[in-house]
mmCIF file of C-alpha atoms in Angstrom:
data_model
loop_
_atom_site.group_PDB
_atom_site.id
_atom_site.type_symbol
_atom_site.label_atom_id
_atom_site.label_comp_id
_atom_site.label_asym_id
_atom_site.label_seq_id
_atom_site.Cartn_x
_atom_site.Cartn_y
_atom_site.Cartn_z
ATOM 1 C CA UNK A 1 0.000 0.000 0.000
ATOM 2 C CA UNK A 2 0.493 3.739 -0.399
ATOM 3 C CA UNK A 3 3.312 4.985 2.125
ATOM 4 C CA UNK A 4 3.006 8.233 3.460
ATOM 5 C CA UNK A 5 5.638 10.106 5.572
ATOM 6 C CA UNK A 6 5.922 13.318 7.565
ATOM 7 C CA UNK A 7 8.980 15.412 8.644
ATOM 8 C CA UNK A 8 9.905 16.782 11.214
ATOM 9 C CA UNK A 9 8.727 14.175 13.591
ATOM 10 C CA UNK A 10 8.606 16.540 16.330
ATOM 11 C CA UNK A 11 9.038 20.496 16.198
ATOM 12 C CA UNK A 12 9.555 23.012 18.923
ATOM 13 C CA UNK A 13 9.061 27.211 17.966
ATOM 14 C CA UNK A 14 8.816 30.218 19.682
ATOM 15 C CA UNK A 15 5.384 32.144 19.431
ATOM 16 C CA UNK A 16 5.189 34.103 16.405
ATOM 17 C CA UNK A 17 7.937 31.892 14.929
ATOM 18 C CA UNK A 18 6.753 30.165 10.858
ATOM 19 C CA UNK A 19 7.155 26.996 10.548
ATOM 20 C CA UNK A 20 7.003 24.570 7.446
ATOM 21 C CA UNK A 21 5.854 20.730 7.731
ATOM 22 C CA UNK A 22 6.232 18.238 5.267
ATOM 23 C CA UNK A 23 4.385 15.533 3.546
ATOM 24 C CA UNK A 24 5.957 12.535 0.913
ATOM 25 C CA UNK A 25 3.591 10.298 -0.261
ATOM 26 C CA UNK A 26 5.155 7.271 -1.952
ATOM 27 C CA UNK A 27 2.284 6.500 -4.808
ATOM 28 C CA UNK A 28 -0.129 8.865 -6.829
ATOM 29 C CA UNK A 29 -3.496 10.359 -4.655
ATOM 30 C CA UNK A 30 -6.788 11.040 -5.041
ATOM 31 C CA UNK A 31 -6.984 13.473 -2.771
ATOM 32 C CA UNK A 32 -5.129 14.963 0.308
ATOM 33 C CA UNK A 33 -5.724 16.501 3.691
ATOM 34 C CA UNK A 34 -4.121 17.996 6.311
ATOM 35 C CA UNK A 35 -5.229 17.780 9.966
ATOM 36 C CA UNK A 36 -4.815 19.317 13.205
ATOM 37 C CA UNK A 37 -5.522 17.215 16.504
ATOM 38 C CA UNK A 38 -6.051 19.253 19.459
ATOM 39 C CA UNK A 39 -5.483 18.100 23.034
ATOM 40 C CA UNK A 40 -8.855 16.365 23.196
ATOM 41 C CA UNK A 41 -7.753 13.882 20.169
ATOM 42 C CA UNK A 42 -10.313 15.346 17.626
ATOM 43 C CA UNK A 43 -9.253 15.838 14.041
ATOM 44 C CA UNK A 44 -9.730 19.313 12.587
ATOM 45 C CA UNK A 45 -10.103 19.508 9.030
ATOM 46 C CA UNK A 46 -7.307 22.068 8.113
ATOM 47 C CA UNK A 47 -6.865 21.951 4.382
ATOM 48 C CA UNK A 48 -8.556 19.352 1.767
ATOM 49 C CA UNK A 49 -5.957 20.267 -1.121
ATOM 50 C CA UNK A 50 -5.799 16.860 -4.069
ATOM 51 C CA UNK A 51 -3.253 19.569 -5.849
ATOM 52 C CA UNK A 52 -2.241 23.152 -5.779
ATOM 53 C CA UNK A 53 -2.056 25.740 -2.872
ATOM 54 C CA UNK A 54 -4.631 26.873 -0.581
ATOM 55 C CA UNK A 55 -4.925 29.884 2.441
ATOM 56 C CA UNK A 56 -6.648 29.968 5.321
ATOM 57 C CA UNK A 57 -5.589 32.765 7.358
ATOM 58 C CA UNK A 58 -1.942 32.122 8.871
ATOM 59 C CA UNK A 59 -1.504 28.659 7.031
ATOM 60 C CA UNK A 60 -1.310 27.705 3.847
ATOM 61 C CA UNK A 61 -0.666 24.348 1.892
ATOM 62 C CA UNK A 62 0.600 23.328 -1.101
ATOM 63 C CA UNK A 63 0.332 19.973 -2.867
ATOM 64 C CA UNK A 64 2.761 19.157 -5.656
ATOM 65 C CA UNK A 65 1.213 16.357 -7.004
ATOM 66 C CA UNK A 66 3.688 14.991 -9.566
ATOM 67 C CA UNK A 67 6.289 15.204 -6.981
ATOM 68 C CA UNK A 68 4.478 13.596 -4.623
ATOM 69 C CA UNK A 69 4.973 15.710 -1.422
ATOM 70 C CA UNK A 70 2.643 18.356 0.164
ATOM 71 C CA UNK A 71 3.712 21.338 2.227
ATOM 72 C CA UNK A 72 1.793 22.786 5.098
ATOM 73 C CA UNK A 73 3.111 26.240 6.223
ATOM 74 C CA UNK A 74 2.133 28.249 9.398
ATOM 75 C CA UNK A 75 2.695 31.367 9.731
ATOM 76 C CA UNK A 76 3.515 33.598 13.198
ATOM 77 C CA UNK A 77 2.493 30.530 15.141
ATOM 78 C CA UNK A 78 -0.087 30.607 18.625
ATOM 79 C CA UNK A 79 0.179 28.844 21.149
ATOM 80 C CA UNK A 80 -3.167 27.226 20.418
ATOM 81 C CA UNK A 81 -1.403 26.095 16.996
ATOM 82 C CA UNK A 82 0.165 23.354 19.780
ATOM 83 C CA UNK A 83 -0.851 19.733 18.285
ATOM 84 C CA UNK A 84 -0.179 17.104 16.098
ATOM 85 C CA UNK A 85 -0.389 17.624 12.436
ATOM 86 C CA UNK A 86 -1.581 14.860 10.046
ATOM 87 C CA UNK A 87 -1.561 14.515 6.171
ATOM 88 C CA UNK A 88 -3.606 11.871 5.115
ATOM 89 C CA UNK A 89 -4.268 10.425 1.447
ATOM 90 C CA UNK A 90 -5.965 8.053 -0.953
ATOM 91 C CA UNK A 91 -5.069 6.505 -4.286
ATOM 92 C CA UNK A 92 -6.323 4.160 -6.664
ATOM 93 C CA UNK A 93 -10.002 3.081 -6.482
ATOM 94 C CA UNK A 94 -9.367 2.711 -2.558
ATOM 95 C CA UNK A 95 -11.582 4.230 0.004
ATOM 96 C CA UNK A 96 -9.149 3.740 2.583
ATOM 97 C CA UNK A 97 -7.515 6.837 3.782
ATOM 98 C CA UNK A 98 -4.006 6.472 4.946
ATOM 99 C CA UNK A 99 -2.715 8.345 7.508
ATOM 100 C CA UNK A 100 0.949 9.943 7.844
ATOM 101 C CA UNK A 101 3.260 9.689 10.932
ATOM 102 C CA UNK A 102 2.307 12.959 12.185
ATOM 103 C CA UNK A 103 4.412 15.940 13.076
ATOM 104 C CA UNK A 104 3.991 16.899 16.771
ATOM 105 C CA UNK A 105 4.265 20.765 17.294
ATOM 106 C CA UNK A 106 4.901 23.016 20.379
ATOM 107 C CA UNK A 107 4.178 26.607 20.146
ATOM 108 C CA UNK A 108 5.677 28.213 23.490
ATOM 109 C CA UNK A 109 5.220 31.546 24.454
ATOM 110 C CA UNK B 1 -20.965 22.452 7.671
ATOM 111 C CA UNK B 2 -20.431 18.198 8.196
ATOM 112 C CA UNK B 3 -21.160 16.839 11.741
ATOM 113 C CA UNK B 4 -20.010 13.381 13.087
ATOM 114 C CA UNK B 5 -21.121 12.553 16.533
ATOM 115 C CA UNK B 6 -19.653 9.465 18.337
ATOM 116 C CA UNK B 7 -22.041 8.560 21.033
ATOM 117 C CA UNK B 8 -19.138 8.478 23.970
ATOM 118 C CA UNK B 9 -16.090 10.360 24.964
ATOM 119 C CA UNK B 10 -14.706 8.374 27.676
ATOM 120 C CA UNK B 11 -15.803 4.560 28.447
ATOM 121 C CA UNK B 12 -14.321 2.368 30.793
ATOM 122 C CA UNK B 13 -15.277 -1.479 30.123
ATOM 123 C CA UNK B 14 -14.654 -4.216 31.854
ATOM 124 C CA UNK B 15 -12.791 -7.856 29.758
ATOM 125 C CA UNK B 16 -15.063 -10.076 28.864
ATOM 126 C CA UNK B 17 -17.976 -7.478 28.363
ATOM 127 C CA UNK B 18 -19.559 -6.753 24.881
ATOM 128 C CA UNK B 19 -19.057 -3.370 23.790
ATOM 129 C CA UNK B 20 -20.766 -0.890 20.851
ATOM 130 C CA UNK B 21 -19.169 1.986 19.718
ATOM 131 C CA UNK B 22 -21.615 4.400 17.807
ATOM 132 C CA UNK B 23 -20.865 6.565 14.956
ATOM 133 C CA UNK B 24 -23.580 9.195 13.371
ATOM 134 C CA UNK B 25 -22.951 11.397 10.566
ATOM 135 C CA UNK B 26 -25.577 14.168 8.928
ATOM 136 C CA UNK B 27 -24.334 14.745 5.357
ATOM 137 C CA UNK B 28 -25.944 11.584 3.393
ATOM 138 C CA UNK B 29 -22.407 10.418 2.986
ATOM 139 C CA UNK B 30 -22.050 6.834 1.991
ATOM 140 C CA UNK B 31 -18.792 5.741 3.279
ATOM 141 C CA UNK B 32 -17.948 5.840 6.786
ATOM 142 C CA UNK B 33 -14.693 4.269 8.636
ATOM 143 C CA UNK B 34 -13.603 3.284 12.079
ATOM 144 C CA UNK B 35 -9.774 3.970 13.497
ATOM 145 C CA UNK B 36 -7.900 3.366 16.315
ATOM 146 C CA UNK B 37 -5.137 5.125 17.558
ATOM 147 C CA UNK B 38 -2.185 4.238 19.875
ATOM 148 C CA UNK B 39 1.028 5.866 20.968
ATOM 149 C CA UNK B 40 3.773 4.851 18.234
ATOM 150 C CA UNK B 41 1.419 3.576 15.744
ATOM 151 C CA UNK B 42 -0.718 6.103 14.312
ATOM 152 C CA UNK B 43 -3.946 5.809 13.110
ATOM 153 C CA UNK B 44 -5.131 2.124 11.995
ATOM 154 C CA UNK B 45 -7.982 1.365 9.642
ATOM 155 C CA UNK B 46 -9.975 -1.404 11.667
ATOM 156 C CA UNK B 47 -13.177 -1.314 9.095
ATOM 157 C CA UNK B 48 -14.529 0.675 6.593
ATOM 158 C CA UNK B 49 -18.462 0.837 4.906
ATOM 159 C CA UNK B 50 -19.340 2.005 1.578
ATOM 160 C CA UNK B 51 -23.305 1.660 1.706
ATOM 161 C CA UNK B 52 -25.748 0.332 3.769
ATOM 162 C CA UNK B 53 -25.160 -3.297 4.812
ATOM 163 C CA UNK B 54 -21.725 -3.139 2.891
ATOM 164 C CA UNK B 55 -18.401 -3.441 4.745
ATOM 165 C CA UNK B 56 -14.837 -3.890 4.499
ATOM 166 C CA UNK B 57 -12.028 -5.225 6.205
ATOM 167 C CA UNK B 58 -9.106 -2.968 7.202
ATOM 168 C CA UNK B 59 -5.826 -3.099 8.230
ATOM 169 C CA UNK B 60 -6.912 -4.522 11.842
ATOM 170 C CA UNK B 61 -9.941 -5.929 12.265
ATOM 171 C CA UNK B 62 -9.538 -8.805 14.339
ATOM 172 C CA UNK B 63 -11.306 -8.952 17.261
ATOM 173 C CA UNK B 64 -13.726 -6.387 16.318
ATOM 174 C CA UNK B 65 -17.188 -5.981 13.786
ATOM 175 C CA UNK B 66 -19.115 -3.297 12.058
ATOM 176 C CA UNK B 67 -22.948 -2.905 11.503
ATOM 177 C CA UNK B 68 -24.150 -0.768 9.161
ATOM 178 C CA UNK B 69 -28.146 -0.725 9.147
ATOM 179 C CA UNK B 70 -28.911 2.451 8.046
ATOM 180 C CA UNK B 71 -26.844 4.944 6.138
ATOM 181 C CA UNK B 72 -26.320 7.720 8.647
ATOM 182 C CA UNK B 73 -24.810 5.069 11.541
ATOM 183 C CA UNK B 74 -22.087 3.081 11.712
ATOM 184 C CA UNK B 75 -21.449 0.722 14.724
ATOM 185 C CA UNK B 76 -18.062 -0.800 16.074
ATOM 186 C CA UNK B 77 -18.693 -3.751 17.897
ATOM 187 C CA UNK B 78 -15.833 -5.478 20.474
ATOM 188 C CA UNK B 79 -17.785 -8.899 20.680
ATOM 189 C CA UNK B 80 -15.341 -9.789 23.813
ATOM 190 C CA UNK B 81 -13.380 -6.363 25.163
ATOM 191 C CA UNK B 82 -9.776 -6.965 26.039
ATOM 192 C CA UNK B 83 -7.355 -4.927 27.404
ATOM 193 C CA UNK B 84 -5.116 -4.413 24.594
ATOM 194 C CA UNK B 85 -8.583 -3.326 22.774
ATOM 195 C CA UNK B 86 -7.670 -0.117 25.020
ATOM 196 C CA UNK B 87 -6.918 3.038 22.452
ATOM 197 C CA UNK B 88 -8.737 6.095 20.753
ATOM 198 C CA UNK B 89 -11.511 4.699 18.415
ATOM 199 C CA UNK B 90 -12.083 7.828 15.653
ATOM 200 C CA UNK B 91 -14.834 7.753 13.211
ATOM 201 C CA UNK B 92 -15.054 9.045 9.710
ATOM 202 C CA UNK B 93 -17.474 9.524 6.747
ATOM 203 C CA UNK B 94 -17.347 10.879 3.489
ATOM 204 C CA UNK B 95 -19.163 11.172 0.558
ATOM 205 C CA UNK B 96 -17.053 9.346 -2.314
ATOM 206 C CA UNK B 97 -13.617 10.086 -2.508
ATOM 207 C CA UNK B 98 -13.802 13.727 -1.144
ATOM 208 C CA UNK B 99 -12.905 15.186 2.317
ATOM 209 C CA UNK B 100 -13.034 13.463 5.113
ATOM 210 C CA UNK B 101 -14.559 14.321 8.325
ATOM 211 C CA UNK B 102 -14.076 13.143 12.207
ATOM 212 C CA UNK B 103 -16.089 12.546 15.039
ATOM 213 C CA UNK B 104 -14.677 14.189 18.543
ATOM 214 C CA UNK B 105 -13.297 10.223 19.367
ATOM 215 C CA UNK B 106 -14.137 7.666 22.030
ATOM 216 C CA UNK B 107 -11.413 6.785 25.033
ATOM 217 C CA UNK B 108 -11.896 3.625 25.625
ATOM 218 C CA UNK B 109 -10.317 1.474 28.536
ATOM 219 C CA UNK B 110 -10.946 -1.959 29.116
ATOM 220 C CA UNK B 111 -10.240 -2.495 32.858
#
């Protein structure tokens, strides 16, 4: 099956600090998401983004398809940006969505 | 805007007991998925249903089953709940092969 990994693993900044967090998928997609899960363990829908670049206030993504990697950027980072980010993908005729390794971010003040 | 409601935040179970995890979504979307997620290991595919009555395996579904009786609910089912069955259980539906949306997750720990 489709591989999909993450980098950094973990990542510590300073508020107001950017930050840039990366996804490499191994196999074409379908589509593409990025998550955030808060403290609580729910998954926030952050960006759905197949191909091409999105903005949604301080973050952005972009998905380069062809070169199978996605970028999700944040921008003068909050302390409420704290949280593990996910990509997560699909390919082929598949349902199954397949989850990355996560990057686990600290924002401190 | 999509809502998924899991029926439980926190659950404690006891071994041996059987237990039913409920999943409701209000967008008409025909597939819907169960996950669980540990420490280490990420989120797991456990089963996944893409219409009424229809289901398929994932990538661990062993010692667990699915019910899907009408579109808008999908049931996890521990027939026998055992301790390593404790974890994060995380819902999901979708309609076709578009974004994905979560329920708030179930803590469950099987005492």
């Amino acid at each position: 099956g489709i591989q999909v990994e993450q980098s950094p693993p973990d990542l510590i900044l300073q508020e107001g600090a950017n930050s840039t967090l990366r996804c490499n998928f191994s196999d074409s997609v379908n589509n593409l998401q990025w998550f955030h899960q808060n403290p609580w363990g729910q998954l926030i829908n952050l960006f759905y983004i197949p191909s091409g670049t999105k903005q949604n206030g301080r973050l952005s993504a972009t998905t380069v398809a062809t070169e199978r990697y996605s970028l999700l950027y944040i921008s003068s980072s909050q302390t409420t940006d704290s949280g593990v980010y996910f990509c997560a993908v699909n390919s082929g005729g598949y349902q199954k969505v397949t989850f990355g390794t996560g990057t686990k971010l600290q924002v401190i003040p | 805007d999509v809502k998924v409601t899991q029926s439980s935040r926190y659950l404690v179970k006891r071994t041996g007991e059987k237990v039913f995890l409920e999943c409701v979504q209000d967008m008409d979307h025909e597939n819907m998925f169960w996950y669980r997620q540990d420490p280490g290991l990420g989120l797991r595919l456990i089963y996944f249903s893409y219409d009424v009555k229809m289901k398929e395996k994932g990538d661990i579904p062993e010692g667990y089953s699915v019910s899907r009786e009408k579109k808008e609910r999908f049931s996890l089912i521990l027939e026998s709940a055992s301790t390593n069955q404790t974890s994060m259980y995380l819902c999901a539906s979708r309609w076709r092969n578009t974004e994905a949306f979560f329920g708030q997750g179930t803590r469950l720990t099987v005492v």
